[in-house]
Coordinates of C-alpha atoms in Angstrom, one line a residue:
X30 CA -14.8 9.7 -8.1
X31 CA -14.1 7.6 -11.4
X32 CA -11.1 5.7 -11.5
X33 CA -9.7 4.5 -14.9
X34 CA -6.6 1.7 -14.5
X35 CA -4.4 0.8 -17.6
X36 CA -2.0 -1.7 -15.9
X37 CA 1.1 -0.8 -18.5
X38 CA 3.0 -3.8 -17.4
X39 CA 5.9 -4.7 -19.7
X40 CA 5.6 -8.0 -21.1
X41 CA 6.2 -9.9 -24.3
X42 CA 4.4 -9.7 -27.7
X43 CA 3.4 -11.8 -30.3
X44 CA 6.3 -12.2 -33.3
X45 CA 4.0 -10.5 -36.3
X46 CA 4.2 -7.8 -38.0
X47 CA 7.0 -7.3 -41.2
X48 CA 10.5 -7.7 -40.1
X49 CA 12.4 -4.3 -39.4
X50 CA 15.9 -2.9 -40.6
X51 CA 16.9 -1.4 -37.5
X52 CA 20.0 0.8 -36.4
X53 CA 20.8 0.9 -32.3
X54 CA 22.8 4.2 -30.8
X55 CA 24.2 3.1 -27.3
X56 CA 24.6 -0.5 -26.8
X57 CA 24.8 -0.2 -22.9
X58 CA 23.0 -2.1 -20.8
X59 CA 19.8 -1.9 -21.9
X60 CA 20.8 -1.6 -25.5
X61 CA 22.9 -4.9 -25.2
X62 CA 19.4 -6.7 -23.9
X63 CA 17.9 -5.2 -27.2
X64 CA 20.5 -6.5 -29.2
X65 CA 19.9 -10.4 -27.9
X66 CA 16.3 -9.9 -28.6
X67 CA 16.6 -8.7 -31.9
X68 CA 19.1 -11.5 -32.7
X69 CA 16.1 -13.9 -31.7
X70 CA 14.1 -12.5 -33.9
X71 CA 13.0 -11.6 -37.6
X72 CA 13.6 -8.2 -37.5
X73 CA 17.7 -7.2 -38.7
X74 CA 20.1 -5.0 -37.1
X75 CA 21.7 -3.0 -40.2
X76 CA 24.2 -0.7 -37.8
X77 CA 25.2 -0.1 -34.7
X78 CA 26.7 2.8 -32.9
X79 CA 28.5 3.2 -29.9
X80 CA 31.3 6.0 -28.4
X81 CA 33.7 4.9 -30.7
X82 CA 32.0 4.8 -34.3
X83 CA 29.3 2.5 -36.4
X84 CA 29.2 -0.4 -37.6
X85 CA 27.1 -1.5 -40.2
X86 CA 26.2 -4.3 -43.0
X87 CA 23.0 -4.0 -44.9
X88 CA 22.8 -7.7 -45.7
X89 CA 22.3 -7.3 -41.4
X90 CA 24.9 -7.7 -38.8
X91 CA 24.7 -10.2 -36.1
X92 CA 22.9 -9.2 -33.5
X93 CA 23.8 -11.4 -30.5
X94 CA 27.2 -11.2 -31.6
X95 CA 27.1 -7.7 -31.4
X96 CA 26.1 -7.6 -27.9
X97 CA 28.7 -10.0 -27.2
X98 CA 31.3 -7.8 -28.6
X99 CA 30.1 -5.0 -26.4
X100 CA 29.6 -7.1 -23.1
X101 CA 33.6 -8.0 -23.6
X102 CA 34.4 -4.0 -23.4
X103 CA 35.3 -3.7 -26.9
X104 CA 34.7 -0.7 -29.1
X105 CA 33.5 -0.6 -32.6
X106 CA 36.3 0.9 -34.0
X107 CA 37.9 -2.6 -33.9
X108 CA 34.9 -4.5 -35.4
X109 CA 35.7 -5.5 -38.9
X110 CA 32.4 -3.6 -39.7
X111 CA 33.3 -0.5 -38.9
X112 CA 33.2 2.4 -41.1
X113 CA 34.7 6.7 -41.2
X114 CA 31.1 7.0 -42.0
X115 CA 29.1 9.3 -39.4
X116 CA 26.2 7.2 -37.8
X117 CA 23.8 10.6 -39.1
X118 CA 24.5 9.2 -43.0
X119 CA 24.8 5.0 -42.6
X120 CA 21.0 5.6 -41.6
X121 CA 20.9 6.3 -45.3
X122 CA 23.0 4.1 -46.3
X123 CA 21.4 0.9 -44.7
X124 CA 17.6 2.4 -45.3
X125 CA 16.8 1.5 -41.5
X126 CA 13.4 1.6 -40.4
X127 CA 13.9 2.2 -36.9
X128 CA 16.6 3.9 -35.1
X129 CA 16.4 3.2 -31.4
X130 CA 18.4 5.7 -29.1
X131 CA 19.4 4.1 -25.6
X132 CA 22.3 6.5 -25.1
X133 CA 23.0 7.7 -21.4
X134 CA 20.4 10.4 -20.3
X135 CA 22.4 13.5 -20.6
X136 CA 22.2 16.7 -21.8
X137 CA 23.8 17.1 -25.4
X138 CA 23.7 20.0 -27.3
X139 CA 21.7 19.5 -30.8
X140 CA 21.2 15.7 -30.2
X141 CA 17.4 16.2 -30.1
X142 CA 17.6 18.2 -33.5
X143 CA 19.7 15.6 -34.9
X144 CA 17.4 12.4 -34.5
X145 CA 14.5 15.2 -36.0
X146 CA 16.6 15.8 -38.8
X147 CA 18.1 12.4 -39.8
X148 CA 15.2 9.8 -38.7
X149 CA 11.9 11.3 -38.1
X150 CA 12.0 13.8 -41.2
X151 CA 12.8 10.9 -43.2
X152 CA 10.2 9.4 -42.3
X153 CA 11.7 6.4 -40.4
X154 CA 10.8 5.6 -36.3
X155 CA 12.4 6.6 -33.8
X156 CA 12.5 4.3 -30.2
X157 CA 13.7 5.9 -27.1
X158 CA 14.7 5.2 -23.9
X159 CA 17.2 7.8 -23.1
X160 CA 15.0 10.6 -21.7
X161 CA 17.0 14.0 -22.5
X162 CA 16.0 14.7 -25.9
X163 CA 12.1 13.7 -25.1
X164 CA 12.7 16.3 -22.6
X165 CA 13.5 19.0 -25.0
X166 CA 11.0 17.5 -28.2
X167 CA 7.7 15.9 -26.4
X168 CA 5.3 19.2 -27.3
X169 CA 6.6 18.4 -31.1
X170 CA 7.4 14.7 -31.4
X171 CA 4.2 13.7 -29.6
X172 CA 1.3 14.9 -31.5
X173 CA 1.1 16.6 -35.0
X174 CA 3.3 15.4 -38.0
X175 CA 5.4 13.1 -36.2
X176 CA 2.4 11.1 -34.2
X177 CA 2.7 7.9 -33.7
X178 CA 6.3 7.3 -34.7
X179 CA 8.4 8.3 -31.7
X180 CA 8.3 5.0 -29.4
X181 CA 8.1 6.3 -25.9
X182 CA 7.0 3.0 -23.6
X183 CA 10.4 2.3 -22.1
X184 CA 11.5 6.2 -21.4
X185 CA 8.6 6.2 -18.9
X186 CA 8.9 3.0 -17.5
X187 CA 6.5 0.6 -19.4
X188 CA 3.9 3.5 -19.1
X189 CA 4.7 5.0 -22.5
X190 CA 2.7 3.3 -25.0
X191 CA -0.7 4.2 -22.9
X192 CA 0.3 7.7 -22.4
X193 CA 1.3 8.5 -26.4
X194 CA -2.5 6.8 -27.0
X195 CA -4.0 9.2 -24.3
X196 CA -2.1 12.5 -25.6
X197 CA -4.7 13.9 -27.9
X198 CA -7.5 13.0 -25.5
X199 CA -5.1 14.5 -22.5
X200 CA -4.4 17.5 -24.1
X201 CA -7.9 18.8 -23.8
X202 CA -8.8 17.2 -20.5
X203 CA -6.5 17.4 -18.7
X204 CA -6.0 19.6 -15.5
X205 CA -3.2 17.5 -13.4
X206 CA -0.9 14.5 -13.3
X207 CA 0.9 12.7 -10.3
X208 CA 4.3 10.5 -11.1
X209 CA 5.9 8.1 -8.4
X210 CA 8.5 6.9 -11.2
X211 CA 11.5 6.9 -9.7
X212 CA 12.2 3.4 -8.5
X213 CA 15.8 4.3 -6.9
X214 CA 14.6 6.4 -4.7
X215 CA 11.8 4.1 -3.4
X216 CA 14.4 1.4 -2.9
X217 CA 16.5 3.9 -1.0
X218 CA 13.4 5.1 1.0
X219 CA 12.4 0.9 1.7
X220 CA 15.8 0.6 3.2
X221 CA 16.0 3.6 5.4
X222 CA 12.2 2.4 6.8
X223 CA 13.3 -1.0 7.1
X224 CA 16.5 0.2 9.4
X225 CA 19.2 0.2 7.2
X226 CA 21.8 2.8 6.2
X227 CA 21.3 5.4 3.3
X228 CA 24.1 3.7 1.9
X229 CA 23.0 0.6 2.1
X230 CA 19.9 1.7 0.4
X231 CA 22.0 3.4 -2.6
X232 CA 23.8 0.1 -3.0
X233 CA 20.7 -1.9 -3.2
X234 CA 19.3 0.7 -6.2
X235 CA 22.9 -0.3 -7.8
X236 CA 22.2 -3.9 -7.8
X237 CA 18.8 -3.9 -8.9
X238 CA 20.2 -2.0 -11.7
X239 CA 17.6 1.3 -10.5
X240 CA 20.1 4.2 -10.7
X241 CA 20.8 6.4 -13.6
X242 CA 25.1 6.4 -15.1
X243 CA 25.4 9.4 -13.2
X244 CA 23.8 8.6 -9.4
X245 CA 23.4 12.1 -9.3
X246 CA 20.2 12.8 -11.3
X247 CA 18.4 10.3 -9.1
X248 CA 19.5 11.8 -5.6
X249 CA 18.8 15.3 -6.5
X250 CA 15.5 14.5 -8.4
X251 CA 16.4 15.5 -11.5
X252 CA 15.5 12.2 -13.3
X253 CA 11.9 12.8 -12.3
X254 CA 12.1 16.4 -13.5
X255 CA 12.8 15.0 -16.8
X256 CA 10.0 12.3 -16.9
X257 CA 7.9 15.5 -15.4
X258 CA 8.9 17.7 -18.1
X259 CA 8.3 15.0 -20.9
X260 CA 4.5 14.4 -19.4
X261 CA 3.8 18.0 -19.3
X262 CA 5.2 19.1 -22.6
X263 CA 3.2 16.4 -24.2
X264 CA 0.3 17.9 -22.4
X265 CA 0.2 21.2 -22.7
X266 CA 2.0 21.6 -26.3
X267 CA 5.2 23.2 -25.0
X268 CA 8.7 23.1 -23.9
X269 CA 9.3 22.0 -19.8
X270 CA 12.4 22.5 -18.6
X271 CA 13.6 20.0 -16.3
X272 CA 16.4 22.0 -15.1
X273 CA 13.9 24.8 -14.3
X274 CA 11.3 22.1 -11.7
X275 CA 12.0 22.4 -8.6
X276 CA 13.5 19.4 -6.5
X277 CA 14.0 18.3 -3.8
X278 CA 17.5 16.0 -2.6
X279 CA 17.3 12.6 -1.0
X280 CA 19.8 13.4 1.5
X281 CA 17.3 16.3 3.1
X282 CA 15.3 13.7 4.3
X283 CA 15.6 12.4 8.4
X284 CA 16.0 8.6 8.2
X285 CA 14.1 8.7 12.0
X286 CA 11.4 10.7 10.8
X287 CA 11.1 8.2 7.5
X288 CA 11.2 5.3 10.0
X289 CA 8.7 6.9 12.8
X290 CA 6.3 7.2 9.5
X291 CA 6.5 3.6 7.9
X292 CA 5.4 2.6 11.7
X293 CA 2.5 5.1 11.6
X294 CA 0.8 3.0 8.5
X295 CA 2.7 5.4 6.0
X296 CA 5.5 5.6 3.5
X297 CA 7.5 8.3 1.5
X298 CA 7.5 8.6 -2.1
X299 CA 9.1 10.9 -4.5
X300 CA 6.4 12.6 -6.1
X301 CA 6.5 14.8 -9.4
X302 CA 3.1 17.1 -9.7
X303 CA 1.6 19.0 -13.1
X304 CA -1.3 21.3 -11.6
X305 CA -3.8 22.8 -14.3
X306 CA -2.0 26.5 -14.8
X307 CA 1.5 24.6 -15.9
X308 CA 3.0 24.6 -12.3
X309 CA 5.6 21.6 -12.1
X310 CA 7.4 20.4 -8.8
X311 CA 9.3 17.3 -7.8
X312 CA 9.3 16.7 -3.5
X313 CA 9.3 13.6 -1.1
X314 CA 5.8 13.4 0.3
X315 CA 4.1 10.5 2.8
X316 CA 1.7 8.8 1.4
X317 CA -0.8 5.7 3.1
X318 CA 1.1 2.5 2.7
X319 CA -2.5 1.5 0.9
X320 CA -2.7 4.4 -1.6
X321 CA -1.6 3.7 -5.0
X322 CA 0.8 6.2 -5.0
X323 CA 2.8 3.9 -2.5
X324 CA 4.2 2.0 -5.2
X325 CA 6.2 -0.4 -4.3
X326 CA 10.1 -1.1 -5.4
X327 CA 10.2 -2.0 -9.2
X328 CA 6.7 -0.4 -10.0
X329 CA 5.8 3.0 -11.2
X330 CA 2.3 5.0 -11.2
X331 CA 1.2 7.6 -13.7
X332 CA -2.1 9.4 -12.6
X333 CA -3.5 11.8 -15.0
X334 CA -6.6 14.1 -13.6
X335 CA -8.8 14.6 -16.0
X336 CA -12.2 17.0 -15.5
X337 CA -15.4 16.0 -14.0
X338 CA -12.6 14.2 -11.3
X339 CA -12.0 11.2 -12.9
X340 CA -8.3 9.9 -12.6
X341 CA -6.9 7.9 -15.0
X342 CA -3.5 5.9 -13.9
X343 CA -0.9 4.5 -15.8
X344 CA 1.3 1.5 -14.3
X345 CA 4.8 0.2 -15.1
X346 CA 7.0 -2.7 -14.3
X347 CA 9.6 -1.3 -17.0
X348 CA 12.6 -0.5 -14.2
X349 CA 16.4 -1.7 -14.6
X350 CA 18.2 -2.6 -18.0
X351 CA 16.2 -5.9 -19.2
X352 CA 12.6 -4.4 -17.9
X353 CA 13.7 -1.5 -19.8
X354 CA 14.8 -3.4 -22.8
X355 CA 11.5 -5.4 -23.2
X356 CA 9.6 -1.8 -22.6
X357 CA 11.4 -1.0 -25.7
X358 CA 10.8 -3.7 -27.5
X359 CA 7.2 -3.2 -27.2
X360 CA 7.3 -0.3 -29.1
X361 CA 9.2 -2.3 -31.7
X362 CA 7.0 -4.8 -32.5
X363 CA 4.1 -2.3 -32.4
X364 CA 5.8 -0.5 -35.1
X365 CA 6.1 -3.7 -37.1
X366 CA 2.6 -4.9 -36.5
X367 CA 1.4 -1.2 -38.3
X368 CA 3.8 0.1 -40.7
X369 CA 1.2 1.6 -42.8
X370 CA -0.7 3.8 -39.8
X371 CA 1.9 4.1 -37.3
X372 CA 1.5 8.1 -38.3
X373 CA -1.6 7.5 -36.5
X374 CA -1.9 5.7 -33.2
X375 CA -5.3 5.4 -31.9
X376 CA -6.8 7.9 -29.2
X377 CA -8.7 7.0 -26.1
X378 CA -11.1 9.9 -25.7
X379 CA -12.8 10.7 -22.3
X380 CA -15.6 13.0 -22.1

């Protein structure tokens, strides 16, 4: 059996490309890490949007600033930036050229229609890293008119940039995928074997900055439904919905039987599984401690089957708020090193 390996790691890049006017929606966590790299670099924030409002400048606002404004718990409606004016129209306005969405991954109705609308149809880029609205748009915003302008590396944790390359190539090979890209739940699972309490384990995934706003969408597995439903839509050309895949709860899981298998030589993963006819289901699974699907804490593996059994596996490092962040910022600079073909990002083909 062939064995293809794209180590996706998320690291740095080279400073080239033309400088970028670019407007960040959420400055959580991971956008506040955005915002001190941009203010290290040539490219400009023009506007800013949080719960409150926008801010905006298009001479550029200061970016570091910015994300010091935030990290003191202050809204935008006090910045002396701030402007009645919806976030939708100051992309107009300050003519970005990237809008990046880090927004909590939640649903909300006609947010995925509004980013098609406002960005992509006017022809600006679009860099995600909250999930939802991949979820619902992946079939579309993956392949055809929009290729190559929806930045996807961070949403599937430093795995993105490989798997928007493979999607044309993937869509007619394809007959499978396996995702372990849920690094909260590993942590939890590493704890349990290890001795410790579920709680203990949940806290750990806290710290390390693992768990989703809502805890929730990690213990139940619906996170991974939504990275599942994102792969698959991609893949086969339509809508997944996540709500729809099967999952299955951490807390069904015996700690003793967890613990009886880590001393057997094995582990337990959360694993999300495409088969060939569409069929998509998220369940905890053991796995040999030496099979790349045991992935440890902090890692994630995307294998895609592909006919004639060759497997071709995807891995990221791109897990907690800064990871996350420079996952992202990949997909900026990738989009400033090509402004004039990023409608067309190059295919690996496998035959």
């Amino acid at each position: 059996m062939s064995r293809h390996i794209d180590a996706a790691l998320t690291s740095g890049t080279s400073p080239g490309g033309r400088p970028q006017r670019i407007h960040l929606i959420g400055p959580g966590a991971v956008g506040r890490a955005l915002l001190g790299r941009i203010g290290t670099s040539r490219h400009i924030l023009v506007a800013a949007t949080d719960s409150n409002g926008t801010i905006h400048n298009t001479g550029g606002l200061d970016a570091t600033a910015v994300a010091r404004w935030k990290q003191q718990g202050r809204g935008f409606a006090q910045h002396a930036d701030y402007t009645l004016t919806h976030w939708a129209d100051v992309i107009d306005n300050v003519d970005a050229d990237i809008v990046i969405d880090t927004t909590p991954s939640v649903p909300r109705p006609a947010w995925s229609a509004t980013l098609e609308a406002t960005v992509l149809e006017s022809g600006r880029n679009l860099v995600l890293a909250s999930k939802t609205s991949l979820a619902e748009r992946a079939a579309v915003w993956l392949g055809g008119r929009y290729a190559g302008r929806v930045g996807v590396n961070a949403v599937l944790g430093g795995t993105g940039s490989a798997f928007v390359r493979a999607v044309p190539a993937l869509r007619t090979h394809c007959i499978g995928a396996t995702i372990v890209g849920n690094a909260s739940t590993t942590s939890i699972i590493d704890a349990i074997e290890s001795g410790r309490s579920f709680e203990d384990g949940v806290q750990r995934a806290q710290r390390l900055g693992y768990l989703e706003p809502d805890p929730e969408t990690d213990l139940r597995g619906t996170d991974a439904a939504v990275k599942l439903a994102i792969v698959a839509g991609a893949i086969h050309g339509r809508v997944f919905d996540p709500s729809a895949i099967p999952c299955q709860d951490i807390r069904t899981l015996d700690p003793v039987l967890l613990q009886a298998r880590a001393r057997s030589g094995r582990t337990t993963r959360l694993i999300a599984r495409l088969t060939e006819d569409g069929g998509a289901a998220v369940a905890y699974e053991a796995v040999p401690v030496d099979s790349i699907l045991a992935a440890p804490c902090g890692r994630v593996i995307y294998e895609y089957h592909v006919r004639a059994g060759s497997r071709h596996i995807y891995i990221g490092e791109g897990l907690g708020a800064d990871a996350t962040a420079t996952a992202a910022w990949l997909d900026i600079q990738t989009i400033s090193r090509n402004p004039a073909t990023s409608r067309t990002a190059p295919v690996e083909v496998w035959v």
